[in-house]
Structure formats: C-alpha cells, structure tokens
mmCIF file of C-alpha atoms and ligand atoms in Angstrom:
data_model
loop_
_atom_site.group_PDB
_atom_site.id
_atom_site.type_symbol
_atom_site.label_atom_id
_atom_site.label_comp_id
_atom_site.label_asym_id
_atom_site.label_seq_id
_atom_site.Cartn_x
_atom_site.Cartn_y
_atom_site.Cartn_z
ATOM 1 C CA MET A 25 151.122 118.702 213.610
ATOM 2 C CA LYS A 26 148.663 115.805 213.941
ATOM 3 C CA LYS A 27 150.141 112.705 215.477
ATOM 4 C CA ALA A 28 148.365 109.339 215.633
ATOM 5 C CA ILE A 29 149.146 106.024 217.208
ATOM 6 C CA TYR A 30 148.350 102.652 215.641
ATOM 7 C CA PRO A 31 148.391 100.029 218.406
ATOM 8 C CA GLY A 32 148.169 96.279 218.114
ATOM 9 C CA SER A 33 149.710 92.902 218.753
ATOM 10 C CA PHE A 34 151.235 92.623 215.248
ATOM 11 C CA ASP A 35 152.158 88.973 215.809
ATOM 12 C CA PRO A 36 153.051 89.149 212.948
ATOM 13 C CA VAL A 37 152.324 92.278 210.884
ATOM 14 C CA THR A 38 150.293 91.399 207.764
ATOM 15 C CA TYR A 39 149.518 93.183 204.479
ATOM 16 C CA GLY A 40 146.234 94.209 206.151
ATOM 17 C CA HIS A 41 148.117 96.112 208.867
ATOM 18 C CA LEU A 42 150.500 97.593 206.296
ATOM 19 C CA ASP A 43 147.582 98.849 204.239
ATOM 20 C CA ILE A 44 146.242 100.680 207.316
ATOM 21 C CA ILE A 45 149.721 102.063 208.195
ATOM 22 C CA ARG A 46 150.273 103.433 204.674
ATOM 23 C CA ARG A 47 146.868 105.051 204.477
ATOM 24 C CA ALA A 48 147.131 106.509 207.993
ATOM 25 C CA ALA A 49 150.586 107.877 207.119
ATOM 26 C CA SER A 50 149.075 109.779 204.215
ATOM 27 C CA ILE A 51 146.383 111.330 206.429
ATOM 28 C CA PHE A 52 148.370 112.227 209.573
ATOM 29 C CA ASP A 53 151.688 114.052 209.951
ATOM 30 C CA GLU A 54 153.203 111.345 212.118
ATOM 31 C CA ILE A 55 152.233 107.760 212.921
ATOM 32 C CA THR A 56 153.644 105.676 215.751
ATOM 33 C CA VAL A 57 152.990 101.969 215.364
ATOM 34 C CA SER A 58 152.907 100.645 218.939
ATOM 35 C CA VAL A 59 153.305 96.972 219.755
ATOM 36 C CA LEU A 60 151.480 95.830 222.879
ATOM 37 C CA ASN A 61 153.473 93.742 225.290
ATOM 38 C CA ASN A 62 150.474 91.409 225.781
ATOM 39 C CA ARG A 63 150.207 89.875 229.193
ATOM 40 C CA GLY A 64 148.690 86.444 229.173
ATOM 41 C CA LYS A 65 149.166 85.813 225.451
ATOM 42 C CA SER A 66 151.941 83.549 224.211
ATOM 43 C CA PRO A 67 153.030 85.251 221.010
ATOM 44 C CA LEU A 68 155.089 83.714 218.228
ATOM 45 C CA PHE A 69 157.431 86.727 218.198
ATOM 46 C CA SER A 70 158.833 88.625 221.176
ATOM 47 C CA VAL A 71 158.005 92.317 221.437
ATOM 48 C CA SER A 72 161.467 93.352 220.240
ATOM 49 C CA GLU A 73 161.235 90.956 217.268
ATOM 50 C CA ARG A 74 157.845 92.400 216.322
ATOM 51 C CA VAL A 75 159.213 95.957 216.636
ATOM 52 C CA ASN A 76 162.207 95.088 214.425
ATOM 53 C CA ILE A 77 160.013 93.410 211.803
ATOM 54 C CA LEU A 78 157.697 96.437 211.733
ATOM 55 C CA LYS A 79 160.678 98.795 211.393
ATOM 56 C CA GLU A 80 161.963 96.801 208.434
ATOM 57 C CA VAL A 81 158.653 96.713 206.548
ATOM 58 C CA THR A 82 157.843 100.400 207.148
ATOM 59 C CA LYS A 83 161.334 101.773 206.433
ATOM 60 C CA ASP A 84 160.128 103.473 203.237
ATOM 61 C CA LEU A 85 157.610 105.564 205.205
ATOM 62 C CA PRO A 86 159.458 108.590 206.646
ATOM 63 C CA ASN A 87 156.665 109.687 208.995
ATOM 64 C CA VAL A 88 156.212 106.252 210.601
ATOM 65 C CA THR A 89 158.032 105.187 213.767
ATOM 66 C CA VAL A 90 157.667 101.982 215.751
ATOM 67 C CA ASP A 91 157.731 101.422 219.501
ATOM 68 C CA SER A 92 156.222 99.159 222.145
ATOM 69 C CA PHE A 93 154.156 99.656 225.265
ATOM 70 C CA ASP A 94 152.956 97.961 228.374
ATOM 71 C CA GLY A 95 149.874 99.116 230.262
ATOM 72 C CA LEU A 96 147.038 101.330 229.133
ATOM 73 C CA LEU A 97 146.947 102.502 225.543
ATOM 74 C CA VAL A 98 145.661 105.972 226.469
ATOM 75 C CA ASP A 99 148.634 106.518 228.799
ATOM 76 C CA HIS A 100 151.028 105.529 226.031
ATOM 77 C CA ALA A 101 149.199 107.744 223.519
ATOM 78 C CA ILE A 102 149.454 110.791 225.802
ATOM 79 C CA LYS A 103 153.139 110.079 226.518
ATOM 80 C CA SER A 104 153.787 109.870 222.769
ATOM 81 C CA GLY A 105 151.994 113.140 222.105
ATOM 82 C CA ALA A 106 149.262 111.421 220.060
ATOM 83 C CA ASP A 107 145.612 112.305 220.508
ATOM 84 C CA VAL A 108 144.301 109.958 217.833
ATOM 85 C CA VAL A 109 144.242 106.166 217.900
ATOM 86 C CA ILE A 110 143.986 104.409 214.545
ATOM 87 C CA ARG A 111 142.230 101.075 214.285
ATOM 88 C CA GLY A 112 141.347 99.028 211.219
ATOM 89 C CA LEU A 113 137.884 97.566 210.715
ATOM 90 C CA ARG A 114 137.804 94.466 208.545
ATOM 91 C CA ALA A 115 134.204 93.397 208.908
ATOM 92 C CA ILE A 116 131.101 93.885 210.996
ATOM 93 C CA THR A 117 132.430 91.213 213.377
ATOM 94 C CA ASP A 118 135.244 93.587 214.410
ATOM 95 C CA PHE A 119 132.841 96.390 215.138
ATOM 96 C CA GLU A 120 131.479 95.481 218.568
ATOM 97 C CA TYR A 121 134.907 94.889 220.123
ATOM 98 C CA GLU A 122 136.389 97.984 218.490
ATOM 99 C CA LEU A 123 133.483 100.174 219.585
ATOM 100 C CA GLN A 124 133.876 98.933 223.160
ATOM 101 C CA LEU A 125 137.634 99.586 223.062
ATOM 102 C CA ALA A 126 137.198 103.097 221.626
ATOM 103 C CA GLN A 127 134.490 104.023 224.104
ATOM 104 C CA THR A 128 136.461 102.653 227.068
ATOM 105 C CA ASN A 129 139.520 104.610 225.945
ATOM 106 C CA ARG A 130 137.432 107.763 225.625
ATOM 107 C CA LYS A 131 136.080 107.281 229.166
ATOM 108 C CA LEU A 132 139.632 106.778 230.429
ATOM 109 C CA CYS A 133 140.904 109.863 228.639
ATOM 110 C CA GLU A 134 138.600 112.085 226.647
ATOM 111 C CA LYS A 135 141.507 113.782 224.853
ATOM 112 C CA VAL A 136 142.167 110.554 222.948
ATOM 113 C CA ASP A 137 139.853 109.836 220.040
ATOM 114 C CA THR A 138 139.724 106.770 217.791
ATOM 115 C CA VAL A 139 139.671 106.958 214.011
ATOM 116 C CA PHE A 140 138.658 103.819 212.143
ATOM 117 C CA LEU A 141 139.957 102.995 208.697
ATOM 118 C CA THR A 142 138.153 100.266 206.807
ATOM 119 C CA THR A 143 140.548 97.577 205.675
ATOM 120 C CA SER A 144 140.852 97.261 201.892
ATOM 121 C CA LEU A 145 138.641 94.464 200.541
ATOM 122 C CA ASP A 146 141.776 92.637 199.384
ATOM 123 C CA TYR A 147 142.742 92.056 203.020
ATOM 124 C CA ALA A 148 139.347 91.944 204.758
ATOM 125 C CA TYR A 149 139.673 88.196 205.467
ATOM 126 C CA LEU A 150 143.229 88.397 206.766
ATOM 127 C CA SER A 151 144.398 87.952 210.368
ATOM 128 C CA SER A 152 147.739 87.277 212.049
ATOM 129 C CA SER A 153 146.288 84.074 213.527
ATOM 130 C CA THR A 154 145.330 82.583 210.167
ATOM 131 C CA VAL A 155 148.724 83.511 208.714
ATOM 132 C CA LYS A 156 150.427 81.630 211.577
ATOM 133 C CA GLU A 157 148.133 78.658 211.134
ATOM 134 C CA VAL A 158 148.815 78.386 207.390
ATOM 135 C CA ALA A 159 152.572 78.776 207.973
ATOM 136 C CA SER A 160 152.562 76.164 210.745
ATOM 137 C CA TYR A 161 151.426 73.600 208.157
ATOM 138 C CA GLY A 162 154.026 74.787 205.662
ATOM 139 C CA GLY A 163 151.434 76.590 203.503
ATOM 140 C CA ASP A 164 152.104 79.512 201.178
ATOM 141 C CA ILE A 165 151.720 82.856 203.016
ATOM 142 C CA SER A 166 153.175 85.047 200.272
ATOM 143 C CA LYS A 167 149.789 86.690 199.608
ATOM 144 C CA PHE A 168 149.382 87.601 203.270
ATOM 145 C CA VAL A 169 152.718 89.060 204.408
ATOM 146 C CA PRO A 170 155.861 90.558 202.795
ATOM 147 C CA GLN A 171 158.639 88.060 201.997
ATOM 148 C CA TYR A 172 160.782 89.388 204.844
ATOM 149 C CA VAL A 173 158.002 88.612 207.349
ATOM 150 C CA ALA A 174 157.275 85.212 205.773
ATOM 151 C CA ASP A 175 160.946 84.240 206.170
ATOM 152 C CA GLN A 176 160.867 85.143 209.878
ATOM 153 C CA ILE A 177 157.660 83.154 210.418
ATOM 154 C CA TYR A 178 158.919 80.020 208.640
ATOM 155 C CA TYR A 179 162.188 80.275 210.580
ATOM 156 C CA LYS A 180 160.271 80.333 213.888
ATOM 157 C CA PHE A 181 158.231 77.273 212.981
ATOM 158 C CA LYS A 182 161.326 75.439 211.722
ATOM 159 C CA LYS A 183 163.179 76.231 214.957
ATOM 160 C CA GLY A 184 160.222 74.954 217.001
ATOM 161 C CA GLU A 185 160.229 71.560 215.226
HETATM 162 O O1 PNS B 211 146.018 93.770 217.601
HETATM 163 P P1 PNS B 211 145.065 93.689 218.758
HETATM 164 O O2 PNS B 211 145.457 92.537 219.666
HETATM 165 O O3 PNS B 211 143.635 93.634 218.317
HETATM 166 O O4 PNS B 211 145.256 95.063 219.598
HETATM 167 C C1 PNS B 211 144.543 95.277 220.795
HETATM 168 C C2 PNS B 211 145.048 96.528 221.540
HETATM 169 C C3 PNS B 211 146.559 96.510 221.684
HETATM 170 C C4 PNS B 211 144.657 97.764 220.788
HETATM 171 C C5 PNS B 211 144.345 96.548 222.942
HETATM 172 O O5 PNS B 211 144.418 95.277 223.522
HETATM 173 C C6 PNS B 211 144.965 97.551 223.912
HETATM 174 O O6 PNS B 211 144.954 98.736 223.677
HETATM 175 N N1 PNS B 211 145.547 97.030 225.014
HETATM 176 C C7 PNS B 211 146.217 97.836 226.034
HETATM 177 C C8 PNS B 211 145.402 97.869 227.337
HETATM 178 C C9 PNS B 211 144.304 98.906 227.210
HETATM 179 O O7 PNS B 211 144.548 100.082 227.179
HETATM 180 N N2 PNS B 211 143.049 98.435 227.065
HETATM 181 C C10 PNS B 211 141.941 99.340 226.791
HETATM 182 C C11 PNS B 211 140.916 99.296 227.835
HETATM 183 S S1 PNS B 211 140.014 97.779 227.722
#
C-alpha cells in the first residue's frame, strides 16, 4: 500500500490543485490532502473552511482524504503513514523553491521523498492568489475553480464589503 501526502495552503483549492490530486490518486493507493495551518499568513479561508471545501470537491475520489496540520510537514507525513510528498510544478519559477523544500524535507527525514507532478498546461498559469484577486474585483473565476468554490469565495468578499 503506497500512501502519499499532498500538502499546501489551498486558500482556495483551484482546478490546478484538483488536477494534481486526481492524477496522484490514480498513481498512489491513498492520498491525504493536508492543509497547512500557516502561521504568519492571513488567509481568506480558515483551516476548517479549506478542509471542508477540499472534502466537497474531492468527494468523488474514494482514495482521497483531507486533513490539516501544524508544524513540520515531515512529522505530519510520518504520523499519517505517508512516505511520499506530492508537489505540483507549474513552471520553472516554481522549481527553485520546490527543490529547496524537497531537499530540506529529505535532510529532516530521509524516509520521506518528494514526487513532482507537472501541472497540466491548461492550469500552468493558475494560482490561488490570482483567483482571489480576480474575485475581489468581481471578475469571472469559473475557469479557475469549481462553482462550489467560486460561490464560497464570492460570499467571503461580499461579507467583507
Ligand atoms: O501551497 P503552499 O503554500 O505552496 O505549500 C507550502 C507547504 C505547506 C508545502 C510548506 O510551506 C510546508 O510544508 N510547510 C510546513 C513547514 C515545513 O515543514 N517546512 C519545510 C521545511 S522549510
């Protein structure tokens, strides 16, 4: 049984993340999508909101579960029984940071390896930050996130008005 963990901020989850989750779920026996409780960032969605949104949009994938973590990723991976970390690479600009992260994690715990999946070209430009920016101006985000996620984002911005 090969279990992998897909960590991230997911504030909010986009079609780019979902593409990685689906593909990882077809490669590994079990995937845990783990939301980082980011210290120092002021996210649009709370950790529990992000977990609930991820659960909703991955409910058709039987081998995908969602949780959250605080602290070091490698500690959470070991606790979850995962020895592979999945990360998506959109472009060369992601590479340096991702390489540093993977190598640091490997130094911290050599049992945990990182597997990179290249983001589909359709979503290579996409980031949670740009989705939030477009939504904050009332723009159309239907090409970037599922309708369920779009509704939650617009609701947040409306509430903040
Ligand atoms: O979606 P993101 O913000 O690019 O995800 C970054 C994430 C969650 C993978 C990374 O920040 C992380 O693993 N944070 C937990 C702390 C940690 O273990 N850092 C690694 C050593 S620098």
